[in-house]
């Protein structure tokens, strides 16, 4: 069965610091990869997704992620975080045409002014 | 309209009550989902409907009963729940082949079982 691992459970940064959140998945076939963000008290919002093509994916709010197939990774990056980026970040994956979206455990990001 | 609407936003119910959660989307998506999210945990898949037919049941207890009356609506009927069922219940929708344009989530129903 497919699984998703997020290694950083809690990250604390100062404003303007760079961010990289790790995500690894277990499925070896064709995958669709997603990053979602959940601001405090709000619903899940899609940051970005990867299906095929350019492995460097740009999303909303200045986020980007790189798909590295050989490492089964899809890490999320942002060059300069803001206080408003404080939220929980979830990596998620579906495999092939199977519409079963599985989430990682999440990373709680706190950005201090 | 690019939203998934869930009602009610909050629900408190006793262990002997019967209640229903509702979810509606008008994006033409033919796959709809129920997820359960406990505090500080990721969403966990409960059910998947594809073309109004139940395609995945993740071994959910029978006290949760899903229903998809048409392509825009998804219900979750609740009966004889336990306090540990208290959680945020999320509905989502997508295109049926796995969501090339992603999955759209509703804001959820926060359920408290007393």
mmCIF file of C-alpha atoms in Angstrom:
data_model
loop_
_atom_site.group_PDB
_atom_site.id
_atom_site.type_symbol
_atom_site.label_atom_id
_atom_site.label_comp_id
_atom_site.label_asym_id
_atom_site.label_seq_id
_atom_site.Cartn_x
_atom_site.Cartn_y
_atom_site.Cartn_z
ATOM 1 C CA UNK A 1 0.000 0.000 0.000
ATOM 2 C CA UNK A 2 1.161 3.478 -0.707
ATOM 3 C CA UNK A 3 2.267 5.705 2.153
ATOM 4 C CA UNK A 4 3.565 9.223 2.633
ATOM 5 C CA UNK A 5 6.201 10.321 5.123
ATOM 6 C CA UNK A 6 6.780 13.849 6.308
ATOM 7 C CA UNK A 7 9.904 13.952 8.413
ATOM 8 C CA UNK A 8 9.543 17.394 9.944
ATOM 9 C CA UNK A 9 6.656 17.371 12.376
ATOM 10 C CA UNK A 10 7.190 20.848 13.761
ATOM 11 C CA UNK A 11 9.251 23.632 12.189
ATOM 12 C CA UNK A 12 9.896 27.050 13.699
ATOM 13 C CA UNK A 13 11.358 29.835 11.551
ATOM 14 C CA UNK A 14 11.861 33.546 11.653
ATOM 15 C CA UNK A 15 10.377 35.743 8.958
ATOM 16 C CA UNK A 16 12.464 35.910 5.753
ATOM 17 C CA UNK A 17 14.065 32.525 6.462
ATOM 18 C CA UNK A 18 14.008 29.887 3.755
ATOM 19 C CA UNK A 19 11.758 26.863 4.080
ATOM 20 C CA UNK A 20 12.073 23.288 2.942
ATOM 21 C CA UNK A 21 9.642 20.607 4.083
ATOM 22 C CA UNK A 22 10.399 17.001 3.280
ATOM 23 C CA UNK A 23 7.962 14.512 1.754
ATOM 24 C CA UNK A 24 8.691 10.936 0.675
ATOM 25 C CA UNK A 25 6.256 8.416 -0.752
ATOM 26 C CA UNK A 26 6.441 4.690 -1.017
ATOM 27 C CA UNK A 27 4.683 3.807 -4.284
ATOM 28 C CA UNK A 28 7.002 2.930 -7.163
ATOM 29 C CA UNK A 29 4.634 3.428 -10.080
ATOM 30 C CA UNK A 30 2.976 6.494 -11.542
ATOM 31 C CA UNK A 31 2.015 8.946 -8.815
ATOM 32 C CA UNK A 32 0.200 12.227 -8.505
ATOM 33 C CA UNK A 33 1.606 14.407 -5.736
ATOM 34 C CA UNK A 34 0.072 17.288 -3.827
ATOM 35 C CA UNK A 35 0.849 19.779 -1.114
ATOM 36 C CA UNK A 36 -2.052 21.171 0.900
ATOM 37 C CA UNK A 37 -2.031 23.896 3.533
ATOM 38 C CA UNK A 38 -4.434 24.239 6.448
ATOM 39 C CA UNK A 39 -4.400 27.608 8.199
ATOM 40 C CA UNK A 40 -5.635 27.646 11.798
ATOM 41 C CA UNK A 41 -9.371 27.052 11.850
ATOM 42 C CA UNK A 42 -9.630 26.911 8.082
ATOM 43 C CA UNK A 43 -10.132 24.265 5.434
ATOM 44 C CA UNK A 44 -7.537 22.509 3.332
ATOM 45 C CA UNK A 45 -6.241 24.527 0.391
ATOM 46 C CA UNK A 46 -4.235 23.183 -2.519
ATOM 47 C CA UNK A 47 -0.783 24.763 -2.753
ATOM 48 C CA UNK A 48 0.480 22.864 -5.769
ATOM 49 C CA UNK A 49 0.376 19.531 -7.552
ATOM 50 C CA UNK A 50 2.490 17.376 -9.797
ATOM 51 C CA UNK A 51 1.191 14.936 -12.425
ATOM 52 C CA UNK A 52 3.807 14.869 -15.160
ATOM 53 C CA UNK A 53 6.269 17.028 -17.065
ATOM 54 C CA UNK A 54 8.557 19.579 -15.452
ATOM 55 C CA UNK A 55 9.529 18.180 -12.039
ATOM 56 C CA UNK A 56 9.793 21.682 -10.597
ATOM 57 C CA UNK A 57 6.277 22.799 -9.806
ATOM 58 C CA UNK A 58 5.297 26.316 -8.836
ATOM 59 C CA UNK A 59 2.240 26.907 -6.705
ATOM 60 C CA UNK A 60 0.403 29.699 -5.003
ATOM 61 C CA UNK A 61 1.805 32.108 -2.407
ATOM 62 C CA UNK A 62 5.384 31.706 -3.683
ATOM 63 C CA UNK A 63 5.688 27.998 -2.901
ATOM 64 C CA UNK A 64 7.357 25.481 -5.158
ATOM 65 C CA UNK A 65 8.120 21.783 -4.992
ATOM 66 C CA UNK A 66 10.518 19.480 -6.775
ATOM 67 C CA UNK A 67 9.667 15.909 -7.756
ATOM 68 C CA UNK A 68 12.740 13.661 -7.633
ATOM 69 C CA UNK A 69 11.649 10.249 -8.830
ATOM 70 C CA UNK A 70 14.891 8.502 -7.902
ATOM 71 C CA UNK A 71 14.492 9.641 -4.311
ATOM 72 C CA UNK A 72 10.705 9.172 -4.128
ATOM 73 C CA UNK A 73 10.578 12.738 -2.859
ATOM 74 C CA UNK A 74 8.443 15.829 -3.362
ATOM 75 C CA UNK A 75 9.863 18.503 -1.083
ATOM 76 C CA UNK A 76 8.151 21.850 -0.597
ATOM 77 C CA UNK A 77 10.200 25.047 -0.663
ATOM 78 C CA UNK A 78 9.783 28.771 -0.195
ATOM 79 C CA UNK A 79 12.730 31.166 -0.349
ATOM 80 C CA UNK A 80 11.401 33.641 2.224
ATOM 81 C CA UNK A 81 8.599 32.838 4.651
ATOM 82 C CA UNK A 82 6.159 35.290 6.180
ATOM 83 C CA UNK A 83 4.300 35.264 9.472
ATOM 84 C CA UNK A 84 1.125 34.519 7.474
ATOM 85 C CA UNK A 85 2.627 31.188 6.360
ATOM 86 C CA UNK A 86 2.036 29.827 9.860
ATOM 87 C CA UNK A 87 -0.079 26.742 9.200
ATOM 88 C CA UNK A 88 -0.102 22.966 8.901
ATOM 89 C CA UNK A 89 1.272 21.569 5.657
ATOM 90 C CA UNK A 90 0.253 18.186 4.289
ATOM 91 C CA UNK A 91 1.866 16.206 1.511
ATOM 92 C CA UNK A 92 -0.516 13.804 -0.254
ATOM 93 C CA UNK A 93 -0.334 11.208 -3.011
ATOM 94 C CA UNK A 94 -2.524 9.182 -5.329
ATOM 95 C CA UNK A 95 -1.177 6.336 -7.431
ATOM 96 C CA UNK A 96 -1.982 5.659 -11.052
ATOM 97 C CA UNK A 97 -5.630 6.255 -11.876
ATOM 98 C CA UNK A 98 -6.710 5.184 -8.426
ATOM 99 C CA UNK A 99 -8.522 8.112 -6.823
ATOM 100 C CA UNK A 100 -7.480 7.436 -3.254
ATOM 101 C CA UNK A 101 -5.735 10.523 -1.837
ATOM 102 C CA UNK A 102 -3.500 9.603 1.074
ATOM 103 C CA UNK A 103 -2.027 12.243 3.387
ATOM 104 C CA UNK A 104 1.216 12.414 5.269
ATOM 105 C CA UNK A 105 1.197 13.186 8.988
ATOM 106 C CA UNK A 106 1.630 16.898 8.385
ATOM 107 C CA UNK A 107 4.208 19.524 9.346
ATOM 108 C CA UNK A 108 3.241 22.318 11.683
ATOM 109 C CA UNK A 109 5.067 25.509 10.662
ATOM 110 C CA UNK A 110 5.340 28.459 13.028
ATOM 111 C CA UNK A 111 6.845 31.678 11.663
ATOM 112 C CA UNK A 112 7.905 34.286 14.197
ATOM 113 C CA UNK A 113 8.022 37.976 13.254
ATOM 114 C CA UNK B 1 -18.963 28.192 -8.408
ATOM 115 C CA UNK B 2 -15.834 26.309 -7.444
ATOM 116 C CA UNK B 3 -16.697 25.342 -3.898
ATOM 117 C CA UNK B 4 -17.599 22.312 -1.892
ATOM 118 C CA UNK B 5 -20.254 23.294 0.623
ATOM 119 C CA UNK B 6 -20.753 21.344 3.815
ATOM 120 C CA UNK B 7 -23.596 21.677 6.303
ATOM 121 C CA UNK B 8 -23.869 22.041 9.188
ATOM 122 C CA UNK B 9 -20.553 23.645 10.190
ATOM 123 C CA UNK B 10 -20.938 22.430 13.764
ATOM 124 C CA UNK B 11 -22.958 19.558 15.190
ATOM 125 C CA UNK B 12 -23.374 18.274 18.714
ATOM 126 C CA UNK B 13 -25.183 14.977 19.059
ATOM 127 C CA UNK B 14 -25.871 12.401 21.721
ATOM 128 C CA UNK B 15 -24.878 8.795 21.389
ATOM 129 C CA UNK B 16 -28.470 7.723 20.660
ATOM 130 C CA UNK B 17 -29.185 10.415 18.071
ATOM 131 C CA UNK B 18 -29.454 10.075 14.310
ATOM 132 C CA UNK B 19 -28.068 12.944 12.278
ATOM 133 C CA UNK B 20 -26.796 13.582 8.760
ATOM 134 C CA UNK B 21 -23.943 15.583 7.299
ATOM 135 C CA UNK B 22 -24.423 17.092 3.869
ATOM 136 C CA UNK B 23 -22.012 17.988 1.108
ATOM 137 C CA UNK B 24 -22.734 19.705 -2.205
ATOM 138 C CA UNK B 25 -20.610 20.634 -5.204
ATOM 139 C CA UNK B 26 -21.457 22.086 -8.603
ATOM 140 C CA UNK B 27 -18.131 21.659 -10.374
ATOM 141 C CA UNK B 28 -19.280 18.644 -12.358
ATOM 142 C CA UNK B 29 -16.963 16.377 -10.377
ATOM 143 C CA UNK B 30 -18.017 12.728 -10.514
ATOM 144 C CA UNK B 31 -15.908 11.563 -7.548
ATOM 145 C CA UNK B 32 -16.740 12.548 -4.002
ATOM 146 C CA UNK B 33 -15.096 11.657 -0.725
ATOM 147 C CA UNK B 34 -15.575 11.651 3.025
ATOM 148 C CA UNK B 35 -12.566 12.174 5.266
ATOM 149 C CA UNK B 36 -12.274 12.249 9.054
ATOM 150 C CA UNK B 37 -9.711 14.531 10.697
ATOM 151 C CA UNK B 38 -8.890 14.348 14.390
ATOM 152 C CA UNK B 39 -7.108 17.247 16.066
ATOM 153 C CA UNK B 40 -3.467 17.644 15.002
ATOM 154 C CA UNK B 41 -3.784 14.648 12.659
ATOM 155 C CA UNK B 42 -4.011 14.327 8.881
ATOM 156 C CA UNK B 43 -7.316 13.627 7.147
ATOM 157 C CA UNK B 44 -8.126 9.931 6.959
ATOM 158 C CA UNK B 45 -10.098 8.592 4.020
ATOM 159 C CA UNK B 46 -13.454 7.015 4.905
ATOM 160 C CA UNK B 47 -15.420 6.597 1.680
ATOM 161 C CA UNK B 48 -15.062 7.228 -2.049
ATOM 162 C CA UNK B 49 -17.944 7.561 -4.476
ATOM 163 C CA UNK B 50 -17.313 7.406 -8.202
ATOM 164 C CA UNK B 51 -20.178 8.138 -10.567
ATOM 165 C CA UNK B 52 -22.566 7.976 -7.612
ATOM 166 C CA UNK B 53 -21.474 4.460 -6.682
ATOM 167 C CA UNK B 54 -19.523 3.545 -3.570
ATOM 168 C CA UNK B 55 -16.072 2.450 -4.736
ATOM 169 C CA UNK B 56 -14.040 2.524 -1.523
ATOM 170 C CA UNK B 57 -15.016 1.897 2.101
ATOM 171 C CA UNK B 58 -11.963 2.059 4.332
ATOM 172 C CA UNK B 59 -13.390 -0.413 6.858
ATOM 173 C CA UNK B 60 -15.517 2.287 8.424
ATOM 174 C CA UNK B 61 -17.915 1.150 11.205
ATOM 175 C CA UNK B 62 -21.530 0.731 10.126
ATOM 176 C CA UNK B 63 -22.652 3.544 12.407
ATOM 177 C CA UNK B 64 -21.432 5.747 9.532
ATOM 178 C CA UNK B 65 -23.585 5.317 6.425
ATOM 179 C CA UNK B 66 -22.764 7.257 3.255
ATOM 180 C CA UNK B 67 -25.218 8.104 0.519
ATOM 181 C CA UNK B 68 -24.802 9.757 -2.871
ATOM 182 C CA UNK B 69 -28.295 10.632 -4.139
ATOM 183 C CA UNK B 70 -27.025 12.431 -7.254
ATOM 184 C CA UNK B 71 -23.833 13.698 -8.832
ATOM 185 C CA UNK B 72 -23.826 16.914 -6.781
ATOM 186 C CA UNK B 73 -24.741 15.656 -3.341
ATOM 187 C CA UNK B 74 -23.074 13.459 -0.775
ATOM 188 C CA UNK B 75 -24.514 12.634 2.633
ATOM 189 C CA UNK B 76 -23.098 10.930 5.692
ATOM 190 C CA UNK B 77 -25.733 9.444 7.982
ATOM 191 C CA UNK B 78 -24.721 9.063 11.607
ATOM 192 C CA UNK B 79 -26.305 6.747 14.168
ATOM 193 C CA UNK B 80 -25.244 5.534 17.593
ATOM 194 C CA UNK B 81 -21.900 7.285 17.493
ATOM 195 C CA UNK B 82 -19.289 7.146 20.230
ATOM 196 C CA UNK B 83 -17.443 10.083 21.829
ATOM 197 C CA UNK B 84 -14.259 8.997 20.010
ATOM 198 C CA UNK B 85 -16.061 9.751 16.732
ATOM 199 C CA UNK B 86 -15.833 13.441 17.558
ATOM 200 C CA UNK B 87 -13.767 15.008 14.776
ATOM 201 C CA UNK B 88 -13.801 17.288 11.761
ATOM 202 C CA UNK B 89 -15.535 15.555 8.850
ATOM 203 C CA UNK B 90 -14.359 16.743 5.472
ATOM 204 C CA UNK B 91 -15.994 16.289 2.111
ATOM 205 C CA UNK B 92 -14.000 16.543 -1.101
ATOM 206 C CA UNK B 93 -14.611 16.177 -4.799
ATOM 207 C CA UNK B 94 -12.518 15.611 -7.897
ATOM 208 C CA UNK B 95 -12.609 14.350 -11.431
ATOM 209 C CA UNK B 96 -13.115 10.583 -11.242
ATOM 210 C CA UNK B 97 -9.707 9.556 -12.571
ATOM 211 C CA UNK B 98 -7.720 10.727 -9.587
ATOM 212 C CA UNK B 99 -7.974 14.456 -9.760
ATOM 213 C CA UNK B 100 -5.804 15.890 -12.500
ATOM 214 C CA UNK B 101 -6.940 19.296 -11.354
ATOM 215 C CA UNK B 102 -6.671 18.337 -7.718
ATOM 216 C CA UNK B 103 -9.163 17.628 -5.028
ATOM 217 C CA UNK B 104 -11.376 20.393 -3.694
ATOM 218 C CA UNK B 105 -12.185 20.223 -0.006
ATOM 219 C CA UNK B 106 -15.073 21.690 1.925
ATOM 220 C CA UNK B 107 -14.639 23.557 5.192
ATOM 221 C CA UNK B 108 -15.855 20.564 7.144
ATOM 222 C CA UNK B 109 -18.390 19.764 9.831
ATOM 223 C CA UNK B 110 -17.024 19.775 13.346
ATOM 224 C CA UNK B 111 -18.829 16.965 15.113
ATOM 225 C CA UNK B 112 -18.978 16.536 18.879
ATOM 226 C CA UNK B 113 -20.531 13.370 20.302
ATOM 227 C CA UNK B 114 -21.638 13.665 23.920
#
